[in-house]
Amino acid sequence: PAFPSFSRPLHFTRCVPPLSISHARKQARTHTHRTVSPPTIRSSRQYDYWYVEGQCGEDRCIDATYWAQTWGSYVLVLYLYIPTTLIVTLPFIQLFQCSFMSSDVDMYDETVDEPCAVGNATLCDELGQISHIFSDKTGTLTANHMEFRRCVIGGVAYGCGDTAISRTVRGAVAPPPLRPPPPAAQTMRKCSSSFVSFEEAADAPSLFELIARNDAAAAAAHEFFLAMAINHSVTIEDVKGEQELAASSPDEQAFVAAAELFGFEYLSRDTFEGVVRLRQRANGAMHEVGLLEVFPYESSRKRMSVLVQLPPALLSLCGGGGATRLYVKGADSIMLTLLQPGSEGADPEKLNSLEALLSEWAEIALRTLVWAKKEVSNYDAWAVEYATAKASPEEQQNLKLGKPSKITDLQRQMESDLVLQGASAIEDKLQDGVPEILRDLRTAGIKVWMLTGDKVGTAMNIARACNILPLEAEIIEFTCDSFPVLNELSTAEMLAVQQKLDSFRAAAAERERGWISRLIGYFKEGQGVAVSTASKGAHIVADNTPMRRYRRRKGRQSLRLTALSDEEAAFEREVARQTKLLDTKHPQLKRARDVLTAHMEKLVLKFNAADDAKGIAGADGLKAADVEAGADGKHDRRPDRIASVTSPFRDVCLILDEKAIEYFGTLCKPVLTEVANVCRSVVACRARKDQKAQMLNMIKFGVPGSCCLAIGDGANDVAMIKAGHIGVGIIGKEGMEAVNNSDFAIGQFRFLRGLLLVHGRQNYRRYATFCYFMFYQSSTMVFSLFLYSLLCEASGALLYPYFIFDFFTVFYTPLALIVFSVSDQDVSKEESAHTPHLYSASIQRVYLTSSGFARWLSEAFYLAVLLAYLPAAAYGWPEKTHMGEHEDPAWSALSFTAYNAMVIVVLSRLALEVHSWTVLEVACWTLSILALVVTNLMFSYWYPVPFPTVPDSQWGEFNNILAIMYSQPAFWLCLVLIVFLALAPALILDWLHVDPTSPLRNALKAVASTRAAQALRRRTTEMHEVNEAWLSIPSAKQSAASRPNGEANVGEGGGRSVGGASAADAELGRGSSSKPVEYRPSLRPMSEVPVESKKTSFLRGKRKNKQRGFTFSQNDQSAKHVLGLATNEPKDLKV
């Protein structure tokens, strides 16, 4: 074809003969030229083509060797499509990102002197895609600093006072008159005093008076606090010359401090001798308690026990009896079932009273424990059996694996038939900033799960105080309180069902061990989880796959009948059989399942209907963002148009307890997954550590596309942390196990604001552009090589010399790309941290999408067309394709123009994605362009070849190329045309805001809303300052008091005329005024107030139009004086 000529053909003399297209044709015809560099274009009307006619011409016979060489040439051309430099560049970017996160002062915890620690650098971008947060409560949401507040001994409750959490939820309540603190509280050790906050009402029974008596009630109180001083794992450490209480659980620190307050000071524990040393504060007597056995606390047992030998002095103080005693503390749900029938405190009336009291304490967010004891008479025989069981390796292995063992059986035997001692209540305050960050995370669209071992009442109050359960939310509760039948299920019973199902599933997997069956099973895995519905006689599959979610967005039903495989059907029959067996024992279980299924159908169908109405579906079950409609009335999905992320209907929150998790998580898992995924928040109460991981895995594998973050601070959270996509450990007071098993470690929960909303979001956004750009630059090079090769009889000829490939990926683009990937910010750090709506775009995965890749690859192909064909057209392609007519443009001229244009366009395209230009960005882009100029100089004037791997023929083609090309107007015209035409589509799309990842030129709506709210709060504060200033005048106070309802001021739009204002003026040293003074502060800043007089420059001169304040009426001299304004202002000021 004939191309238009923009200049005359380039002809110049060099030390190496020019390799033109005509020269290439001659070499091709004589079979003497086998390199891949020369381009050529030929006409099929004049030459025979082997790939067109299927036969060889007389001057060209294609053999297998030539075909293999050509095929190998194309392999070398097309392998560049895979951006191998990504493997080298990405670690540098991740290294810098980790460095920035670790050095962020906003995530530095001064209390423990620890910054944010990054354990897995490859997950930095996933921090911006979190859809679910699974959080522990104690030590994670709370400060993990326990204070002893109340107790009950002998059925009498002692202590009073509200908690910080209850004041947050219910509001402050006036405290009753209190007793003065006794002298014992003033003489406590410094290491213990901070763990006690015990107050007594003046009209309530006094615990201090009780322990001072000498009767049976006093003996019971002494033994209660003796158990607190013994049954723990606290050690006393010397830190910088001061004693500190160190324990695996902060609860035990509060118990040791309470024991010291009420008479027993804990001194030390000698594990080798088996002795606990105490001091009796009343008389200073020292006691050594023999430590026989310790049954440590486990989440499955929910209790801790110590078997001790009391000395005679302590035995007489506790009322006598056997010296060998067992002291047990644990959760009331377990402890009250272990009491001996007919024992003191075990009658139903007293137990009901105790449970009511514990529930009342739980309502004000107190952590409660029940204490019990037992006098052991047959210790010797039991000790022999226990020692034998502990010495058995098989029993120890079963104990570690959580299987039934003789060790646990003997422990359970010893912990039976207990006698109730009392109960304790301790307070754990929330960490600073927890309610605010949880509110923002929920606003961003992240679903928050709180998993705790506390009672339902305690967990609900803490969840409300943390903004996990909003007051206006609809609560769905599946607990033993709402469904008492769940309390009839024993843990052993449900574990047996779980083991049967696991064994059945393992047997089915064993039959599918072949690789073909595993491959088929892999594809079936994504088709949803089958559940059984015996009432309908059909198998309903949960609608969790992406295709089904797509159909659901189109308005189809969430659940549909699906044929199951034989293995799935067999498993469903086993589930149905186990469900039927439990229904025969507990008929009310069917009602609980029906209620759960009804909630699923209502919520899922309602959610789908809301999605269809809005036209936006929440990806992977996430809440859809409320997107503001544009001027044309169409919905806009760009992140800068996202106004808020809210549920399409009323907030729904789910509350579960241990029994509900056991039952529904085993037999109704898909239905529970659907309900839990639709809910904005979930609170799991009394959850064991294995149940925490179970609930996370339920969402992780049941909701495709979910990204789960698990955060905790203790060893009981390790299973949950390891199960999550991302694990975050809190550097707290329960050791370093959680931190050591996590991907990231922070000091406070509120640091999730910087970790997710700032660094996570920015890293994900930059990472998306990084991936786009990597494939964009490699695709541009490969597409241009391929298109150019079409002009060369598909010979595999290269448009660029080999050394350009390395220079392009080493010198030209990496520096700018690395700087962009670690420092670019679309909004400031403060706006990103306090504008959670921006994070919703990350949850919806709008930054890294297949359509985004398609757009970038389209731009790369378009640029490749320009690079391959426009230089040839600009330099004057020969009008005829006959050899010998005239010389064609030199290959070096085409290559030089193409790669220079490619570097400039690629760098400019990346520059269009930059949001924040700083000195660093400008310097990097300048250095990249300078690298291009320097390498051009080196190619042109550095001869012989400085690199041994570069062939002389290719390097020699560029000798003196710089002087020749820079003097040609066609070169500059071609360069400008390529740059302009290549960037035009991106500029147009950016102007139209088609790409959601483009820089947000028109200002983010959410940021604008935040700024407006801040300005409104600032102006409201100033208005209150004006009011207070006015009311500071005595005459103004009198005038305000004379007004109905005590109104002192009316805001903008209202007014207040104060008659007889001369008294106020007289107090300020001014004369009286015959006119009433009108006080009407404006809510507008001074710079926005239209002023008619030109003599008001004193306001602008003094405040430079930047000070925001209020304007006053002409005669309002009093308020001006109070606020310190000038007294010589003009009299004709009119507003």
Short mmCIF file of N, CA and C in Angstrom, two decimals, residues 346-423:
data_model
loop_
_atom_site.label_atom_id
_atom_site.label_comp_id
_atom_site.label_asym_id
_atom_site.label_seq_id
_atom_site.Cartn_x
_atom_site.Cartn_y
_atom_site.Cartn_z
N ALA A 346 -27.08 -24.26 96.21
CA ALA A 346 -27.44 -24.99 95.00
C ALA A 346 -28.92 -25.19 94.85
N ASP A 347 -29.72 -24.67 95.77
CA ASP A 347 -31.17 -24.83 95.61
C ASP A 347 -31.66 -23.93 94.48
N PRO A 348 -32.72 -24.31 93.82
CA PRO A 348 -33.17 -23.57 92.63
C PRO A 348 -33.44 -22.10 92.90
N GLU A 349 -33.97 -21.77 94.05
CA GLU A 349 -34.29 -20.38 94.31
C GLU A 349 -33.04 -19.52 94.36
N LYS A 350 -32.03 -20.00 95.06
CA LYS A 350 -30.79 -19.24 95.15
C LYS A 350 -30.06 -19.20 93.81
N LEU A 351 -30.13 -20.30 93.06
CA LEU A 351 -29.49 -20.30 91.74
C LEU A 351 -30.17 -19.32 90.80
N ASN A 352 -31.48 -19.26 90.84
CA ASN A 352 -32.20 -18.30 90.00
C ASN A 352 -31.86 -16.87 90.39
N SER A 353 -31.74 -16.64 91.70
CA SER A 353 -31.36 -15.30 92.16
C SER A 353 -29.95 -14.95 91.71
N LEU A 354 -29.04 -15.93 91.77
CA LEU A 354 -27.66 -15.67 91.34
C LEU A 354 -27.61 -15.41 89.83
N GLU A 355 -28.34 -16.19 89.05
CA GLU A 355 -28.33 -15.98 87.60
C GLU A 355 -28.92 -14.62 87.25
N ALA A 356 -29.94 -14.22 87.96
CA ALA A 356 -30.51 -12.89 87.70
C ALA A 356 -29.50 -11.79 88.04
N LEU A 357 -28.77 -11.98 89.13
CA LEU A 357 -27.77 -10.98 89.51
C LEU A 357 -26.64 -10.92 88.48
N LEU A 358 -26.20 -12.09 88.03
CA LEU A 358 -25.14 -12.12 87.03
C LEU A 358 -25.61 -11.49 85.71
N SER A 359 -26.83 -11.72 85.33
CA SER A 359 -27.37 -11.09 84.12
C SER A 359 -27.46 -9.58 84.28
N GLU A 360 -27.81 -9.13 85.49
CA GLU A 360 -27.85 -7.69 85.73
C GLU A 360 -26.46 -7.08 85.62
N TRP A 361 -25.47 -7.77 86.13
CA TRP A 361 -24.09 -7.28 86.00
C TRP A 361 -23.63 -7.32 84.55
N ALA A 362 -24.06 -8.34 83.84
CA ALA A 362 -23.67 -8.43 82.43
C ALA A 362 -24.27 -7.29 81.62
N GLU A 363 -25.45 -6.81 82.03
CA GLU A 363 -26.09 -5.72 81.30
C GLU A 363 -25.30 -4.43 81.39
N ILE A 364 -24.49 -4.28 82.43
CA ILE A 364 -23.64 -3.08 82.54
C ILE A 364 -22.20 -3.41 82.16
N ALA A 365 -22.04 -4.53 81.38
CA ALA A 365 -20.75 -4.89 80.77
C ALA A 365 -19.69 -5.28 81.79
N LEU A 366 -20.09 -5.95 82.86
CA LEU A 366 -19.12 -6.51 83.80
C LEU A 366 -18.84 -7.96 83.43
N ARG A 367 -17.61 -8.37 83.57
CA ARG A 367 -17.21 -9.75 83.30
C ARG A 367 -17.36 -10.56 84.59
N THR A 368 -18.13 -11.60 84.52
CA THR A 368 -18.46 -12.35 85.73
C THR A 368 -17.82 -13.74 85.69
N LEU A 369 -17.47 -14.23 86.86
CA LEU A 369 -16.99 -15.60 87.06
C LEU A 369 -17.63 -16.14 88.32
N VAL A 370 -17.85 -17.46 88.31
CA VAL A 370 -18.40 -18.16 89.46
C VAL A 370 -17.28 -18.95 90.12
N TRP A 371 -17.25 -18.93 91.46
CA TRP A 371 -16.22 -19.60 92.25
C TRP A 371 -16.86 -20.70 93.08
N ALA A 372 -16.18 -21.84 93.14
CA ALA A 372 -16.68 -22.98 93.90
C ALA A 372 -15.50 -23.73 94.51
N LYS A 373 -15.82 -24.60 95.48
CA LYS A 373 -14.78 -25.35 96.18
C LYS A 373 -15.25 -26.78 96.40
N LYS A 374 -14.30 -27.59 96.86
CA LYS A 374 -14.62 -28.98 97.17
C LYS A 374 -13.57 -29.51 98.13
N GLU A 375 -14.04 -30.15 99.21
CA GLU A 375 -13.12 -30.82 100.14
C GLU A 375 -12.88 -32.24 99.62
N VAL A 376 -11.62 -32.54 99.31
CA VAL A 376 -11.25 -33.82 98.68
C VAL A 376 -10.86 -34.80 99.77
N SER A 377 -11.51 -35.96 99.77
CA SER A 377 -11.21 -36.98 100.78
C SER A 377 -10.44 -38.16 100.21
N ASN A 378 -10.57 -38.44 98.93
CA ASN A 378 -9.92 -39.60 98.32
C ASN A 378 -8.80 -39.16 97.38
N TYR A 379 -8.01 -38.22 97.82
CA TYR A 379 -7.00 -37.65 96.92
C TYR A 379 -5.93 -38.66 96.54
N ASP A 380 -5.48 -39.51 97.47
CA ASP A 380 -4.36 -40.40 97.20
C ASP A 380 -4.69 -41.37 96.07
N ALA A 381 -5.84 -41.99 96.12
CA ALA A 381 -6.20 -42.95 95.06
C ALA A 381 -6.37 -42.23 93.72
N TRP A 382 -6.96 -41.08 93.78
CA TRP A 382 -7.13 -40.32 92.53
C TRP A 382 -5.79 -39.87 91.97
N ALA A 383 -4.87 -39.48 92.85
CA ALA A 383 -3.57 -38.99 92.40
C ALA A 383 -2.78 -40.07 91.68
N VAL A 384 -2.91 -41.33 92.13
CA VAL A 384 -2.20 -42.42 91.47
C VAL A 384 -2.72 -42.60 90.05
N GLU A 385 -4.02 -42.62 89.89
CA GLU A 385 -4.60 -42.78 88.55
C GLU A 385 -4.24 -41.59 87.65
N TYR A 386 -4.25 -40.42 88.22
CA TYR A 386 -3.96 -39.23 87.42
C TYR A 386 -2.50 -39.21 86.97
N ALA A 387 -1.59 -39.60 87.86
CA ALA A 387 -0.17 -39.65 87.50
C ALA A 387 0.07 -40.68 86.41
N THR A 388 -0.61 -41.83 86.51
CA THR A 388 -0.47 -42.86 85.48
C THR A 388 -0.97 -42.37 84.12
N ALA A 389 -2.10 -41.67 84.13
CA ALA A 389 -2.65 -41.16 82.88
C ALA A 389 -1.74 -40.09 82.27
N LYS A 390 -1.18 -39.23 83.10
CA LYS A 390 -0.28 -38.19 82.58
C LYS A 390 1.01 -38.78 82.04
N ALA A 391 1.42 -39.91 82.55
CA ALA A 391 2.65 -40.54 82.07
C ALA A 391 2.45 -41.31 80.78
N SER A 392 1.22 -41.49 80.35
CA SER A 392 0.95 -42.24 79.13
C SER A 392 1.08 -41.32 77.91
N PRO A 393 1.99 -41.62 76.98
CA PRO A 393 2.12 -40.79 75.76
C PRO A 393 0.84 -40.76 74.92
N GLU A 394 0.13 -41.88 74.91
CA GLU A 394 -1.10 -41.93 74.11
C GLU A 394 -2.14 -40.97 74.67
N GLU A 395 -2.27 -40.95 76.00
CA GLU A 395 -3.24 -40.03 76.61
C GLU A 395 -2.83 -38.58 76.42
N GLN A 396 -1.55 -38.32 76.48
CA GLN A 396 -1.08 -36.95 76.25
C GLN A 396 -1.34 -36.52 74.82
N GLN A 397 -1.16 -37.44 73.87
CA GLN A 397 -1.44 -37.11 72.48
C GLN A 397 -2.91 -36.84 72.26
N ASN A 398 -3.78 -37.65 72.85
CA ASN A 398 -5.21 -37.40 72.74
C ASN A 398 -5.60 -36.07 73.36
N LEU A 399 -4.94 -35.72 74.47
CA LEU A 399 -5.25 -34.45 75.12
C LEU A 399 -4.86 -33.27 74.24
N LYS A 400 -3.72 -33.36 73.55
CA LYS A 400 -3.28 -32.28 72.67
C LYS A 400 -4.19 -32.14 71.46
N LEU A 401 -4.68 -33.27 70.96
CA LEU A 401 -5.53 -33.24 69.78
C LEU A 401 -6.98 -32.94 70.11
N GLY A 402 -7.30 -32.80 71.39
CA GLY A 402 -8.67 -32.53 71.77
C GLY A 402 -9.57 -33.73 71.75
N LYS A 403 -9.00 -34.93 71.73
CA LYS A 403 -9.79 -36.15 71.73
C LYS A 403 -10.07 -36.58 73.17
N PRO A 404 -11.07 -37.42 73.37
CA PRO A 404 -11.33 -37.91 74.73
C PRO A 404 -10.12 -38.66 75.28
N SER A 405 -9.79 -38.37 76.51
CA SER A 405 -8.64 -39.01 77.15
C SER A 405 -8.96 -39.25 78.62
N LYS A 406 -8.16 -40.10 79.23
CA LYS A 406 -8.36 -40.41 80.64
C LYS A 406 -7.99 -39.22 81.51
N ILE A 407 -7.09 -38.38 81.01
CA ILE A 407 -6.69 -37.20 81.79
C ILE A 407 -7.89 -36.28 81.98
N THR A 408 -8.60 -35.99 80.91
CA THR A 408 -9.78 -35.13 81.03
C THR A 408 -10.88 -35.80 81.84
N ASP A 409 -10.99 -37.12 81.74
CA ASP A 409 -12.01 -37.81 82.53
C ASP A 409 -11.73 -37.69 84.02
N LEU A 410 -10.47 -37.82 84.40
CA LEU A 410 -10.12 -37.70 85.81
C LEU A 410 -10.27 -36.26 86.30
N GLN A 411 -9.96 -35.30 85.46
CA GLN A 411 -10.18 -33.90 85.83
C GLN A 411 -11.67 -33.63 86.02
N ARG A 412 -12.48 -34.17 85.12
CA ARG A 412 -13.92 -33.97 85.23
C ARG A 412 -14.46 -34.66 86.49
N GLN A 413 -13.87 -35.80 86.83
CA GLN A 413 -14.29 -36.49 88.04
C GLN A 413 -13.98 -35.66 89.29
N MET A 414 -12.82 -35.05 89.30
CA MET A 414 -12.44 -34.25 90.46
C MET A 414 -13.28 -32.97 90.55
N GLU A 415 -13.66 -32.42 89.43
CA GLU A 415 -14.39 -31.14 89.42
C GLU A 415 -15.91 -31.31 89.51
N SER A 416 -16.35 -32.41 90.01
CA SER A 416 -17.79 -32.64 90.19
C SER A 416 -18.18 -32.44 91.65
N ASP A 417 -19.50 -32.29 91.88
CA ASP A 417 -20.04 -32.13 93.23
C ASP A 417 -19.38 -30.98 93.98
N LEU A 418 -19.38 -29.81 93.35
CA LEU A 418 -18.76 -28.64 93.95
C LEU A 418 -19.73 -27.91 94.87
N VAL A 419 -19.17 -27.07 95.74
CA VAL A 419 -19.95 -26.22 96.65
C VAL A 419 -19.74 -24.77 96.23
N LEU A 420 -20.82 -24.07 96.03
CA LEU A 420 -20.75 -22.69 95.55
C LEU A 420 -20.14 -21.78 96.62
N GLN A 421 -19.15 -20.96 96.19
CA GLN A 421 -18.58 -19.94 97.06
C GLN A 421 -19.17 -18.56 96.80
N GLY A 422 -19.27 -18.19 95.55
CA GLY A 422 -19.78 -16.88 95.20
C GLY A 422 -19.45 -16.56 93.75
N ALA A 423 -19.47 -15.29 93.44
CA ALA A 423 -19.19 -14.82 92.08
C ALA A 423 -18.48 -13.48 92.16
#
